[in-house]
Tab-separated table of C-alpha atoms in Angstrom:
chain	number	residue	atom	x	y	z
A	30	UNK	CA	-38.989	-1.515	-28.885
A	31	UNK	CA	-35.402	-0.898	-27.763
A	32	UNK	CA	-33.986	2.627	-28.061
A	33	UNK	CA	-31.497	3.159	-30.834
A	34	UNK	CA	-27.887	3.828	-29.786
A	35	UNK	CA	-27.839	7.302	-31.313
A	36	UNK	CA	-30.937	8.322	-29.378
A	37	UNK	CA	-29.318	7.088	-26.174
A	38	UNK	CA	-26.136	9.025	-26.939
A	39	UNK	CA	-28.161	12.142	-27.687
A	40	UNK	CA	-29.892	11.743	-24.359
A	41	UNK	CA	-26.545	11.451	-22.612
A	42	UNK	CA	-24.676	14.244	-24.365
A	43	UNK	CA	-27.404	16.651	-25.454
A	44	UNK	CA	-28.972	18.004	-22.314
A	45	UNK	CA	-32.665	18.089	-23.129
A	46	UNK	CA	-34.725	19.422	-20.218
A	47	UNK	CA	-36.470	16.090	-19.768
A	48	UNK	CA	-33.154	14.236	-19.528
A	49	UNK	CA	-31.231	16.608	-17.263
A	50	UNK	CA	-29.738	14.831	-14.303
A	51	UNK	CA	-28.366	16.427	-11.177
A	52	UNK	CA	-25.910	14.840	-8.785
A	53	UNK	CA	-28.314	14.940	-5.856
A	54	UNK	CA	-31.045	13.262	-7.910
A	55	UNK	CA	-28.593	10.589	-9.004
A	56	UNK	CA	-27.505	9.941	-5.422
A	57	UNK	CA	-31.094	9.807	-4.190
A	58	UNK	CA	-32.111	7.450	-6.963
A	59	UNK	CA	-29.007	5.315	-6.429
A	60	UNK	CA	-29.618	5.077	-2.698
A	61	UNK	CA	-33.224	4.136	-3.336
A	62	UNK	CA	-32.600	1.543	-6.066
A	63	UNK	CA	-29.129	0.180	-5.276
A	64	UNK	CA	-28.114	1.190	-1.747
A	65	UNK	CA	-25.169	-1.198	-1.427
A	66	UNK	CA	-23.642	-0.139	-4.725
A	67	UNK	CA	-24.103	3.554	-3.991
A	68	UNK	CA	-22.582	3.254	-0.524
A	69	UNK	CA	-19.615	1.323	-1.910
A	70	UNK	CA	-19.089	3.987	-4.584
A	71	UNK	CA	-19.185	6.762	-2.004
A	72	UNK	CA	-16.793	4.902	0.299
A	73	UNK	CA	-14.492	4.148	-2.614
A	74	UNK	CA	-14.316	7.783	-3.623
A	75	UNK	CA	-13.601	8.798	-0.029
A	76	UNK	CA	-10.864	6.161	0.241
A	77	UNK	CA	-9.273	7.390	-2.970
A	78	UNK	CA	-9.256	11.030	-1.827
A	79	UNK	CA	-8.157	10.319	1.748
A	80	UNK	CA	-4.425	9.886	0.957
A	81	UNK	CA	-4.383	13.331	-0.666
A	82	UNK	CA	-5.491	14.807	2.645
A	83	UNK	CA	-3.349	12.647	4.926
A	84	UNK	CA	-0.051	12.664	2.993
A	85	UNK	CA	1.061	16.243	3.825
A	86	UNK	CA	0.448	15.654	7.532
A	87	UNK	CA	2.478	12.433	7.546
A	88	UNK	CA	5.323	13.901	5.517
A	89	UNK	CA	5.613	16.860	7.895
A	90	UNK	CA	5.669	14.515	10.899
A	91	UNK	CA	8.231	12.267	9.204
A	92	UNK	CA	10.523	15.219	8.495
A	93	UNK	CA	10.373	16.408	12.098
A	94	UNK	CA	11.065	12.863	13.356
A	95	UNK	CA	14.001	12.556	10.987
A	96	UNK	CA	15.436	15.861	12.243
A	97	UNK	CA	15.054	14.744	15.859
A	98	UNK	CA	16.811	11.441	15.136
A	99	UNK	CA	19.645	13.280	13.402
A	100	UNK	CA	20.119	15.570	16.406
A	101	UNK	CA	20.103	12.578	18.786
A	102	UNK	CA	22.659	10.729	16.660
A	103	UNK	CA	24.933	13.787	16.629
A	104	UNK	CA	24.689	14.038	20.421
A	105	UNK	CA	25.559	10.354	20.783
A	106	UNK	CA	28.564	10.784	18.505
A	107	UNK	CA	29.778	13.710	20.608
A	108	UNK	CA	29.312	11.713	23.808
A	109	UNK	CA	31.246	8.771	22.351
A	110	UNK	CA	34.018	11.102	21.222
A	111	UNK	CA	34.218	12.598	24.721
A	112	UNK	CA	34.321	9.110	26.280
A	113	UNK	CA	37.057	8.009	23.876
A	114	UNK	CA	39.032	11.163	24.653
A	115	UNK	CA	38.674	10.502	28.378
A	116	UNK	CA	39.865	6.897	27.871
A	117	UNK	CA	42.950	8.144	26.043
A	118	UNK	CA	43.672	10.619	28.845
A	119	UNK	CA	43.223	7.945	31.528
A	120	UNK	CA	45.432	5.482	29.641
A	121	UNK	CA	48.026	8.199	29.208
A	122	UNK	CA	48.004	8.934	32.941
A	123	UNK	CA	48.243	5.234	33.761
A	124	UNK	CA	51.114	4.706	31.350
A	125	UNK	CA	52.919	7.699	32.860
A	126	UNK	CA	52.486	6.208	36.328
A	127	UNK	CA	53.660	2.798	35.169
A	128	UNK	CA	56.738	4.013	33.337
A	129	UNK	CA	57.545	6.952	35.658
A	130	UNK	CA	57.304	5.690	39.261
């Protein structure tokens, strides 16, 4: 005879000593009866928790890379400004030589 739904719910929610289940027993039983399913569940839970561990590391690295790129871009802008200033000075000297022999 099939168990009634209320008895099943009582077994799940009312922790009788004969129906107590521990995590280690569940894992052992799952690995024994359904190894592929249990391994996939364990791997799935690891894959879901992995981004929580990896995200802070990547965000810190991204911030440092962004700061380095900003510093490099500022240096390049200063170098370009210096080159443009030198071009203006050279053109000014050349124009003075052309117009004032």
